[in-house]
CSV table of C-alpha atoms in Angstrom, one decimal:
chain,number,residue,atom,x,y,z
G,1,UNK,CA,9.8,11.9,-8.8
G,2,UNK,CA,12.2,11.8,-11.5
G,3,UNK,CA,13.3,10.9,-15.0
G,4,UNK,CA,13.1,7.5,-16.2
G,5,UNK,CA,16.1,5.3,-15.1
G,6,UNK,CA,17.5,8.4,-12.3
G,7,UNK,CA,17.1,7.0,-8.7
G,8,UNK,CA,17.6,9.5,-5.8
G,9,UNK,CA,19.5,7.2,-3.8
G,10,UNK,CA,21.3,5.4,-6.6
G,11,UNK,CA,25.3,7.0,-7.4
G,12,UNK,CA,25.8,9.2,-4.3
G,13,UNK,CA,28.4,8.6,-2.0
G,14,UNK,CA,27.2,9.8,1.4
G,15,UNK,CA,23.9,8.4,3.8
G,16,UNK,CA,23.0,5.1,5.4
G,17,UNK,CA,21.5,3.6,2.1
G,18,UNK,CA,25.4,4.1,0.2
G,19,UNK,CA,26.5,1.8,2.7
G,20,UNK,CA,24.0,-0.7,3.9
G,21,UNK,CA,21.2,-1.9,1.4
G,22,UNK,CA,17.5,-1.1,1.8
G,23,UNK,CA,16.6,-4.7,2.3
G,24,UNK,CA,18.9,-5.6,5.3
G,25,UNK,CA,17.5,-2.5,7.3
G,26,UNK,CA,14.3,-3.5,6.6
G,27,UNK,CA,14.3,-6.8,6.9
G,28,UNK,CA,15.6,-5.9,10.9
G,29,UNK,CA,12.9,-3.5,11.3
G,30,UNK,CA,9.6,-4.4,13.2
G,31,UNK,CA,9.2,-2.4,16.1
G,32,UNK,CA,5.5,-3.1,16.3
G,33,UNK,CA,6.5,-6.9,17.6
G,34,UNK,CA,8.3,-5.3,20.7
G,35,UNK,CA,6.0,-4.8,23.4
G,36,UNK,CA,8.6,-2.4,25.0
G,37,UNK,CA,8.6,0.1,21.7
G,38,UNK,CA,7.0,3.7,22.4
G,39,UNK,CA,5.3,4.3,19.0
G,40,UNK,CA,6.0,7.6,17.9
G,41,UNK,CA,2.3,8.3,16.5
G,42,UNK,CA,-0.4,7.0,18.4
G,43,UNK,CA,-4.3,7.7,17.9
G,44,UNK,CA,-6.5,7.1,20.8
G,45,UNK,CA,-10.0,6.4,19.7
G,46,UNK,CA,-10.2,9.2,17.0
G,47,UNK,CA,-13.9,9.7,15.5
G,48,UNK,CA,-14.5,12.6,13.4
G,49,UNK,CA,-17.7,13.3,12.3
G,50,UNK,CA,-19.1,16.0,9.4
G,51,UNK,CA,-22.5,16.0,10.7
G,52,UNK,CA,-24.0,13.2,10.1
G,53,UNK,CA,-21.4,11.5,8.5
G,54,UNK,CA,-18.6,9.5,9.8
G,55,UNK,CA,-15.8,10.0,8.2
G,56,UNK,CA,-13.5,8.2,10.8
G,57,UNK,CA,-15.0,5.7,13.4
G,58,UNK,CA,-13.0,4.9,16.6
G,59,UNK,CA,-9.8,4.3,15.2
G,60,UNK,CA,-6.8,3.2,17.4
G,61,UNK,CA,-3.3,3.0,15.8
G,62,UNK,CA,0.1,2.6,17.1
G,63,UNK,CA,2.6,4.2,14.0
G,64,UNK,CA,6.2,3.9,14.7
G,65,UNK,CA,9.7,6.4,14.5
G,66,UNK,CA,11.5,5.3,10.8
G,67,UNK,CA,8.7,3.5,9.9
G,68,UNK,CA,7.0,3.6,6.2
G,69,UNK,CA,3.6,3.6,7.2
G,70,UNK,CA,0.7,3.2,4.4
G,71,UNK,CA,-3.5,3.7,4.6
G,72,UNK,CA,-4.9,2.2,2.2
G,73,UNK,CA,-8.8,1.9,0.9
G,74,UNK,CA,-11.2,2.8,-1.4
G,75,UNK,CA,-12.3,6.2,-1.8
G,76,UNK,CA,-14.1,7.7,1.4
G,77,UNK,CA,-12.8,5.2,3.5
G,78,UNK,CA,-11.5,8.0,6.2
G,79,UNK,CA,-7.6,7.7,4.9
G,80,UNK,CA,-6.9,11.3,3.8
G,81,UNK,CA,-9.5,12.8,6.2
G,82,UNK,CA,-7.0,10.6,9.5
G,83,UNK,CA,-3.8,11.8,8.0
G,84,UNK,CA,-5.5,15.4,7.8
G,85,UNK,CA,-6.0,15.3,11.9
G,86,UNK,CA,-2.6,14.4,12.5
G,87,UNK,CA,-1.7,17.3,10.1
G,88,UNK,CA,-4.1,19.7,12.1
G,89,UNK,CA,-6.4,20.4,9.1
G,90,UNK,CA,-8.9,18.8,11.0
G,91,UNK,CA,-9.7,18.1,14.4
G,92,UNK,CA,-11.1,14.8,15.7
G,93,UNK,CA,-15.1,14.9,16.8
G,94,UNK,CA,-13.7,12.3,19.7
G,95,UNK,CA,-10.1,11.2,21.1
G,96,UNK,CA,-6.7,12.0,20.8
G,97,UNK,CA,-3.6,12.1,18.6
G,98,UNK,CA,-0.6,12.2,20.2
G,99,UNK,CA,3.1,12.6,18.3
G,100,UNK,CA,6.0,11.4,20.9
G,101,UNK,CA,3.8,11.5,23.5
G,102,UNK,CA,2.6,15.4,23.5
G,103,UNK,CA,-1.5,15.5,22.8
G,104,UNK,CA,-1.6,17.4,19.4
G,105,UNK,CA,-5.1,18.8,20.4
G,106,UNK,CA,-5.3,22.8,19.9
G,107,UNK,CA,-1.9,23.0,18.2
G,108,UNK,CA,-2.1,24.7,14.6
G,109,UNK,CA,-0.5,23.1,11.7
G,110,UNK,CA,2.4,25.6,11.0
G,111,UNK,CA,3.4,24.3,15.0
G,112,UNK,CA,3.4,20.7,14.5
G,113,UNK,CA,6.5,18.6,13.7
G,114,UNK,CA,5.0,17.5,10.6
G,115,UNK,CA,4.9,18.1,6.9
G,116,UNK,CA,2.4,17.6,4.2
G,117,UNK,CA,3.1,17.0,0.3
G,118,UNK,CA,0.0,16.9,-1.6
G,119,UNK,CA,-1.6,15.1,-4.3
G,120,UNK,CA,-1.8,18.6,-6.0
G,121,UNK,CA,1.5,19.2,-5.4
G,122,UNK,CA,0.3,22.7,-4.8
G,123,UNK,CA,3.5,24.4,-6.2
G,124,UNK,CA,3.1,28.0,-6.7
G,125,UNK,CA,3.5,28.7,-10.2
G,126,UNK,CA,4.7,31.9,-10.2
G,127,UNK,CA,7.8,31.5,-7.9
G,128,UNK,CA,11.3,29.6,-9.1
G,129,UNK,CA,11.8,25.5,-7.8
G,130,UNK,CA,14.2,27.5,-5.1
G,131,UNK,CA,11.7,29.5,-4.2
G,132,UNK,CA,8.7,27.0,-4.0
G,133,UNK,CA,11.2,24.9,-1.6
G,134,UNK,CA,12.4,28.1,0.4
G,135,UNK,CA,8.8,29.5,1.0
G,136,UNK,CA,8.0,27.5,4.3
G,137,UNK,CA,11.7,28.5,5.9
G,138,UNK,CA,11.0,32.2,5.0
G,139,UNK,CA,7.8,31.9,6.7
G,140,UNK,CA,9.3,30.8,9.4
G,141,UNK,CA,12.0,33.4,9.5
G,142,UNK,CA,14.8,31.2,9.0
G,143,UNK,CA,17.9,33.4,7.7
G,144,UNK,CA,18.9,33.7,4.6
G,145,UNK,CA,22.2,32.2,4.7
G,146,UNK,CA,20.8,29.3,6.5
G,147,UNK,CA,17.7,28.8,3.7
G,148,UNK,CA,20.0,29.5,0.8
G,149,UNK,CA,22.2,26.4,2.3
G,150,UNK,CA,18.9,24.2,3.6
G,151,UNK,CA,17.5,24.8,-0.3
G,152,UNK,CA,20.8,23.7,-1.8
G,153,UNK,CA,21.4,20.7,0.2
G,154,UNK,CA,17.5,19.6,-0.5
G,155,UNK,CA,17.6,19.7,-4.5
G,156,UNK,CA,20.8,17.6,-4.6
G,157,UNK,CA,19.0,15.1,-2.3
G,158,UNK,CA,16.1,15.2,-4.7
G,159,UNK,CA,18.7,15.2,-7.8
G,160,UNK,CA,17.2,18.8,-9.0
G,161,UNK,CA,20.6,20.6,-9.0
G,162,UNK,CA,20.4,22.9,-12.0
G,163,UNK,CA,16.6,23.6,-11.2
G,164,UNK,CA,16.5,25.9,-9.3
G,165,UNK,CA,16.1,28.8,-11.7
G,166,UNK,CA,13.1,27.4,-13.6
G,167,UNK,CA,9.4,27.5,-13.1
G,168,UNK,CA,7.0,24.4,-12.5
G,169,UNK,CA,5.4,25.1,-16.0
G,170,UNK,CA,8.9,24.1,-17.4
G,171,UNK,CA,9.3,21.2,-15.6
G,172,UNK,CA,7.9,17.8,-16.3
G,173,UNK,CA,5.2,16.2,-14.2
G,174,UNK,CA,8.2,14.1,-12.0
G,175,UNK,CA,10.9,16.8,-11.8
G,176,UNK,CA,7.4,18.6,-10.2
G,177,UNK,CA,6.8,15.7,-7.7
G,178,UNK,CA,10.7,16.3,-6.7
G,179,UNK,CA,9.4,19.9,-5.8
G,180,UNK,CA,7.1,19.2,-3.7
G,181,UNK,CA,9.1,16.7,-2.0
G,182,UNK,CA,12.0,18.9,-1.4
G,183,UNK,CA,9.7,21.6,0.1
G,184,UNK,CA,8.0,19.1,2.3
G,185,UNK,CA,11.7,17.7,3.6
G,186,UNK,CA,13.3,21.2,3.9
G,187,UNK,CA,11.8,21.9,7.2
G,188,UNK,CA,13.0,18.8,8.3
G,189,UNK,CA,10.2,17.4,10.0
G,190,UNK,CA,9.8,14.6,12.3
G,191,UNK,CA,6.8,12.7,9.9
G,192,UNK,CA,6.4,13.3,6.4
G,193,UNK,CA,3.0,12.8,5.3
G,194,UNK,CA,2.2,12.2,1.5
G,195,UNK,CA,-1.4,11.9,0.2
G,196,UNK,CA,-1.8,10.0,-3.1
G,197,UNK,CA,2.1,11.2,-4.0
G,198,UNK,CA,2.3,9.1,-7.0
G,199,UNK,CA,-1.1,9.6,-8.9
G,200,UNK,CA,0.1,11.7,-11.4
G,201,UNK,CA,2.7,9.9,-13.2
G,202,UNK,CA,2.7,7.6,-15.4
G,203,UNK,CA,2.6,3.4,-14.5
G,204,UNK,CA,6.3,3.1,-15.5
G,205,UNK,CA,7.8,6.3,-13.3
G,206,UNK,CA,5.2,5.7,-10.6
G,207,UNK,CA,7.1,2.1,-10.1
G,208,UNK,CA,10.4,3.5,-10.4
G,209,UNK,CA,9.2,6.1,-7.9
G,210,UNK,CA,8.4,3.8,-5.3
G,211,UNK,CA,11.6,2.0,-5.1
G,212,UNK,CA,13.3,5.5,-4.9
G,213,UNK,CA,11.1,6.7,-1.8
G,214,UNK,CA,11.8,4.1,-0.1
G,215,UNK,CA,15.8,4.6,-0.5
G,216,UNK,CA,15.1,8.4,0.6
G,217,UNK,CA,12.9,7.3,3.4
G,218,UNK,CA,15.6,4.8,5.0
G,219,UNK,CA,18.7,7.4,3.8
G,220,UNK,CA,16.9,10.0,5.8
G,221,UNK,CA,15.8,7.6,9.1
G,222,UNK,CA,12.7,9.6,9.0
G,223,UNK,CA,9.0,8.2,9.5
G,224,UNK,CA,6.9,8.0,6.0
G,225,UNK,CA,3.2,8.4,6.4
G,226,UNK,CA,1.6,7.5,2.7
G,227,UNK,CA,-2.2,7.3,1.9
G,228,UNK,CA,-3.0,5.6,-1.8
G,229,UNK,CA,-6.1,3.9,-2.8
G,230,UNK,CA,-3.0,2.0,-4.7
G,231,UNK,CA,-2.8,-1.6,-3.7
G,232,UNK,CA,0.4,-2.4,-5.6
G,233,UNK,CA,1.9,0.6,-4.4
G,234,UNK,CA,1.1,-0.1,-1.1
G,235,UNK,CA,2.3,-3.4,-1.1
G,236,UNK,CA,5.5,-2.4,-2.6
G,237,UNK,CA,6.8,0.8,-0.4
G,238,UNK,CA,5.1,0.2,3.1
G,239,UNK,CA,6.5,-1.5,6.2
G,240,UNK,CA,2.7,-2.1,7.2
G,241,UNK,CA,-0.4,-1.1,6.1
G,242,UNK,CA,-3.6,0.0,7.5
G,243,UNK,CA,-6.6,-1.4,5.4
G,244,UNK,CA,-9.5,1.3,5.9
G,245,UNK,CA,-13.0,0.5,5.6
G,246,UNK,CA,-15.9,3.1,6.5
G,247,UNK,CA,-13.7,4.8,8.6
G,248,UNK,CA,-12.5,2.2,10.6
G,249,UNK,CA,-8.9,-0.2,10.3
G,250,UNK,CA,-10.5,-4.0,8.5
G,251,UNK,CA,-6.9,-4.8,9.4
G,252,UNK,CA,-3.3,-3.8,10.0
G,253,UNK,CA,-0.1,-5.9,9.3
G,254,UNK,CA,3.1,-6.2,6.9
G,255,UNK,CA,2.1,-6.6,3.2
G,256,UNK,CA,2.6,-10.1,3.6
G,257,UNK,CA,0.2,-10.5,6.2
G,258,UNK,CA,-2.4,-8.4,4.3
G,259,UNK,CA,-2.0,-10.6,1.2
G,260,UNK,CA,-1.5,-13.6,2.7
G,261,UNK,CA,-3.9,-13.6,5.9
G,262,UNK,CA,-6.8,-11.5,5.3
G,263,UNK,CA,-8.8,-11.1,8.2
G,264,UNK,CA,-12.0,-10.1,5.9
G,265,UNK,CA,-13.7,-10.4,2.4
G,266,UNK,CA,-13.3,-7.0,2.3
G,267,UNK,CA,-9.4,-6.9,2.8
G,268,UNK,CA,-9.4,-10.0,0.5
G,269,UNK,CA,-10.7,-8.3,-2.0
G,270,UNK,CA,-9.1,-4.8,-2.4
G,271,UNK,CA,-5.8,-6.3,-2.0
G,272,UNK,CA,-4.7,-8.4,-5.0
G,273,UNK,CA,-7.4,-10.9,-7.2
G,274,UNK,CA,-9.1,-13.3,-5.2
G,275,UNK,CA,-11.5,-16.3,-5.6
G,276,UNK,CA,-14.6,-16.7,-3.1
G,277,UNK,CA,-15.3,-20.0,-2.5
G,278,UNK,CA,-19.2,-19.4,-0.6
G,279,UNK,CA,-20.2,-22.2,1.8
G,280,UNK,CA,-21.3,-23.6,5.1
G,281,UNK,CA,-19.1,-25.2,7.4
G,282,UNK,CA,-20.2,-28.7,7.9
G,283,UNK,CA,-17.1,-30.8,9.5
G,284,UNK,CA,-13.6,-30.4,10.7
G,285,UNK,CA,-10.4,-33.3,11.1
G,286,UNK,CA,-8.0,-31.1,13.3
G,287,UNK,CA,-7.3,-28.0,11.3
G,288,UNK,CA,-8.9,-28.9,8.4
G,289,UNK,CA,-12.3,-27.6,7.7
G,290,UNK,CA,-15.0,-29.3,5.2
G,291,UNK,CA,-17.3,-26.1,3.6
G,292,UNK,CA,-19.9,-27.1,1.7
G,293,UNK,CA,-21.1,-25.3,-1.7
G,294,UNK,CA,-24.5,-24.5,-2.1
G,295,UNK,CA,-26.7,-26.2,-5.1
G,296,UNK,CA,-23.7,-26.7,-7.7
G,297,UNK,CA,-21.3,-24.6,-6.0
G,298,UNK,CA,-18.1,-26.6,-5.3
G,299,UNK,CA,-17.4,-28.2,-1.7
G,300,UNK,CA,-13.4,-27.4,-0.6
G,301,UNK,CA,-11.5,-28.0,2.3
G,302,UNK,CA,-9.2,-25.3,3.9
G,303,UNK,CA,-6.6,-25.5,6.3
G,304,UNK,CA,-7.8,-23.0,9.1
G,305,UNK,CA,-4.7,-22.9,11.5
G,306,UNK,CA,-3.0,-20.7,7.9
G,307,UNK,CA,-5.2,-17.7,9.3
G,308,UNK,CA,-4.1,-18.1,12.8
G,309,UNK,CA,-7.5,-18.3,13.5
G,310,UNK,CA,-8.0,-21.8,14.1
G,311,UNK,CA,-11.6,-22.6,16.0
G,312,UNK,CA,-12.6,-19.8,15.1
G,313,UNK,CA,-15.5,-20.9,13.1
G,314,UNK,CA,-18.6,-23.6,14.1
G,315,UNK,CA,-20.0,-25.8,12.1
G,316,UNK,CA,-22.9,-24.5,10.6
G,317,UNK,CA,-21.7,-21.3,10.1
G,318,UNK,CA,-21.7,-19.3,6.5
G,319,UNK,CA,-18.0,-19.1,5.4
G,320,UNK,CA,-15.9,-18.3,2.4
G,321,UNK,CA,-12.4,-19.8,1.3
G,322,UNK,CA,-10.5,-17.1,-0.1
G,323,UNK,CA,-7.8,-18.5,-2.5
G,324,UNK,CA,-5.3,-16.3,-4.4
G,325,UNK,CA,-4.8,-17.0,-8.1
G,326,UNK,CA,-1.1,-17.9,-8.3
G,327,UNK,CA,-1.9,-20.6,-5.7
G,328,UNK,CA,-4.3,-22.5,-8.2
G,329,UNK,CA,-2.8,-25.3,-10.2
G,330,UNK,CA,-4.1,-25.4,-14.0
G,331,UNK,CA,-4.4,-28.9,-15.5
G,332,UNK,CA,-5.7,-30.3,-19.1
G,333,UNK,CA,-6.1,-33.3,-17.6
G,334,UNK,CA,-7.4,-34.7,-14.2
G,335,UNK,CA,-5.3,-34.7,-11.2
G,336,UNK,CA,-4.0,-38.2,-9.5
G,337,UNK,CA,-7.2,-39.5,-7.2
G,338,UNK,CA,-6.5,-38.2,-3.7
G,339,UNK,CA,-5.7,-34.6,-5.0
G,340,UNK,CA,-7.5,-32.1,-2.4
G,341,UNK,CA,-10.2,-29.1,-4.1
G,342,UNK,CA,-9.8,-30.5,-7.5
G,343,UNK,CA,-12.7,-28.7,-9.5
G,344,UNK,CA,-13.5,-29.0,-13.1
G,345,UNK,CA,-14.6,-26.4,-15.7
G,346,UNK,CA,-14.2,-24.6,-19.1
G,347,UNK,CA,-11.7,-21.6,-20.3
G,348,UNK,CA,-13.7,-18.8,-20.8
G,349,UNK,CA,-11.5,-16.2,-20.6
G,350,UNK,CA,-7.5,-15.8,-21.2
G,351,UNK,CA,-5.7,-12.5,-20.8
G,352,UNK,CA,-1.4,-12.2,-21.5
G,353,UNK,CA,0.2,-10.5,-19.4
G,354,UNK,CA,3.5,-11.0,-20.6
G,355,UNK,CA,5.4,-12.5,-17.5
G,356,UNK,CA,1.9,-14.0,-16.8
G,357,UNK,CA,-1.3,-15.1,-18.3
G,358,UNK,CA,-4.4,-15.1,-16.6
G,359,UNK,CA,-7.5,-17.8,-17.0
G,360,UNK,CA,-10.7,-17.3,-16.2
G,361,UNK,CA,-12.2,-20.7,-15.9
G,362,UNK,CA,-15.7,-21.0,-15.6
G,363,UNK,CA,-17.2,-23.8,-13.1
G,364,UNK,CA,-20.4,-25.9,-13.2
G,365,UNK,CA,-22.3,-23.0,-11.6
G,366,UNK,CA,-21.5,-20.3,-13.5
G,367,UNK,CA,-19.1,-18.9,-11.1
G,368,UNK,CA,-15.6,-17.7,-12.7
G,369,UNK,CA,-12.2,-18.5,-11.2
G,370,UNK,CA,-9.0,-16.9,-12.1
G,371,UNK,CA,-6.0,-18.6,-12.2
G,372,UNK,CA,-2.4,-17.2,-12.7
G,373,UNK,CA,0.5,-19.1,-14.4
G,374,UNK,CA,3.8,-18.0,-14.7
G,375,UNK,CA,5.1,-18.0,-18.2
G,376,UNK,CA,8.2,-19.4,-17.4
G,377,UNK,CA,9.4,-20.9,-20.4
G,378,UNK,CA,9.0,-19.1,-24.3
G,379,UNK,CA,7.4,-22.3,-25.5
G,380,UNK,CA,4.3,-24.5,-24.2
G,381,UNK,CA,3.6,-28.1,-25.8
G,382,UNK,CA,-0.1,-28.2,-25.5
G,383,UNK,CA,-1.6,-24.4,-25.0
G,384,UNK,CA,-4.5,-24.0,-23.0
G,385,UNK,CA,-7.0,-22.0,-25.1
G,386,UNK,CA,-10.7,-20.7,-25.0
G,387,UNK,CA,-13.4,-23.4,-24.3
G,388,UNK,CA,-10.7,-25.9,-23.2
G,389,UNK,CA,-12.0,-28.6,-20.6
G,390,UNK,CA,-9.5,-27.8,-17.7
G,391,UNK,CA,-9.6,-29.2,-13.7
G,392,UNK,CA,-8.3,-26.9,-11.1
G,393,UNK,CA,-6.8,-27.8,-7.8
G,394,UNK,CA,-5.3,-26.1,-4.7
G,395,UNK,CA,-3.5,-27.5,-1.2
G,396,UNK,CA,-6.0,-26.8,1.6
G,397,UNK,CA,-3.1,-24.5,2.9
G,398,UNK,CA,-3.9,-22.2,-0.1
G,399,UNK,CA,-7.1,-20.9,1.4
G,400,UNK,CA,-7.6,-19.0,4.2
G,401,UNK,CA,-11.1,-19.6,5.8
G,402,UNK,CA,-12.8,-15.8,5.9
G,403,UNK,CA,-16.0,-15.4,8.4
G,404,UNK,CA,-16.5,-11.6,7.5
């Protein structure tokens, strides 16, 4: 959405996000824990169905006003095909969408307080930047004076004064994104939806990108609807997120949550690397649950009440431990006796990342466990390297105990 290094919020001198940072209005905002807040989006057991396929599968959601709201999933998962109902694109097979509290059923897209930027961008290319950006006020038979003004005032916000006489064909592929996003904002609509905004730049804008959307998005006090396969960017931009599964909602909750708390192997493993410990549950102290590995597949315990789901799970019953890979420790030598999940096995893999390196350390089994270290200091006394003989260990708390 921009050169390299040029924020949209960043250097002006007007709007909430000159005056109060992103994080401390963030930070304050979580509607969704108030049992008293009207959600401004709601959808009521929406199924949509292209014959025999469905696409979307009972989905009830509760999507708030000023909220940065993400879907996320794997591709046909029903994320673009829900945001396209609430657009009016589509029409749900079963159940209701309602946008502050008016049933959206039978109203046409062009009448719905609601704006769509594409993953296209769909910018036609044989009209000027002001033009693209005017086109929906025209159609609309806004006046001139008032569009002219409305354009103006949209391609500063966007940082594309000086644009507005060029083509997209002489813009690059951000100052294009911009576009699109100033014609989606000029008709100042109550929820801006953006499907996959960011697939078309490059790893370095795209993260600049997000930081700068979500400066507009609190500047502007307006309510952000994104859908990404992205994880990352996700993770990054949203307030929550809606994981998506075969058209239904695995789970719903702040990044954190997501990451931390997964409520399924599925959810565990789209968000973030992950290590499945498989097992049967055969003993519990209080929260702490014993799952035993099959043949030569390592035994752990995991701290159950870190899922909120404590009791959750008999004994007897199949189970993984999902543990992230930033919460294994990495030791050339054996831990102290007493040291919980302690696990040995052999480097077989290393990758640099720079600010990290990654292991993948093969166990007695065959299975492979990653493991993340920090690289913290320039320097290391005694590298770990291929075929080393390493243990592993992780606090029962690490875990989180996954019956799905």
């Amino acid at each position: 959405m921009g050169d390299p290094g040029a924020g949209l919020v960043a250097g002006r001198g007007h709007g909430r996000a000159a005056t109060q940072a992103v994080g401390s209005v963030r930070r304050s905002f979580a509607p969704w824990t108030d049992p008293t807040a009207v959600p401004l989006i709601r959808f009521e057991t929406v199924t949509r169905r292209f014959g025999d396929v469905v696409a979307v599968d009972g989905v009830d959601l509760d999507i708030y006003e000023r909220e940065f709201f993400c879907l996320l999933g794997p591709s046909g998962c029903g994320k673009t095909t829900l945001m396209r109902m609430l657009a009016g694109f589509e029409m749900p097979t079963q159940g209701r969408i309602l946008l502050g509290g008016v049933d959206l059923a039978g109203l046409p897209p062009h009448r719905r307080p609601v704006n769509m930027m594409f993953q296209s961008y769909a910018l036609f290319p044989h009209m000027s930047v002001e033009a693209n950006v005017a086109f929906g006020l025209k159609q609309d038979g806004i006046a001139r004076s008032e569009i002219r003004d409305r354009v103006a005032a949209v391609l500063k916000l966007v940082q594309l004064e000086g644009y507005g006489r060029r083509r997209p064909d002489q813009l690059s592929g951000g100052q294009r994104q911009r576009v699109a996003l100033a014609r989606a904002l000029v008709k100042r609509p109550k929820v801006l939806l953006l499907d996959e905004p960011l697939g078309a730049l490059d790893k370095k804008l795209r993260e600049e990108t997000q930081f700068e959307l979500m400066d507009l998005q609190v500047e502007l006090g307006m309510t952000f609807l994104v859908v990404t396969h992205d994880q990352d960017e996700a993770m990054t931009m949203a307030d929550r997120i809606a994981m998506m599964d075969r058209g239904r909602i695995a789970q719903c909750g702040t990044p954190a949550e997501i990451y931390e708390t997964p409520a399924t192997r599925g959810v565990a493993s789209f968000v973030g690397d992950v290590t499945m410990f498989e097992g049967v549950v055969d003993g519990r102290a209080g929260s702490i649950v014993s799952v035993a590995g099959q043949g030569a597949a390592p035994s752990v315990l995991v701290d159950e009440a870190v899922s909120g789901r404590a009791g959750a799970v008999a004994v007897g019953a199949r189970v993984a431990v999902a543990v992230r890979p930033e919460k294994i420790a990495l030791a050339q030598d054996p831990p102290p006796p007493g040291t919980p999940n302690v696990i040995a096995g052999e480097v077989w893999d290393i990758g640099y990342l720079g600010d990290w390196t990654v292991y993948r350390i093969r166990l007695a089994d065959g299975s492979i466990v990653r493991v993340s270290r920090a690289n913290a200091s320039r320097f290391v006394e005694r590298p770990i390297t291929w075929e080393d003989r390493v243990w592993i260990h992780f606090a029962p708390a690490a875990g989180v105990l996954l019956a799905e």
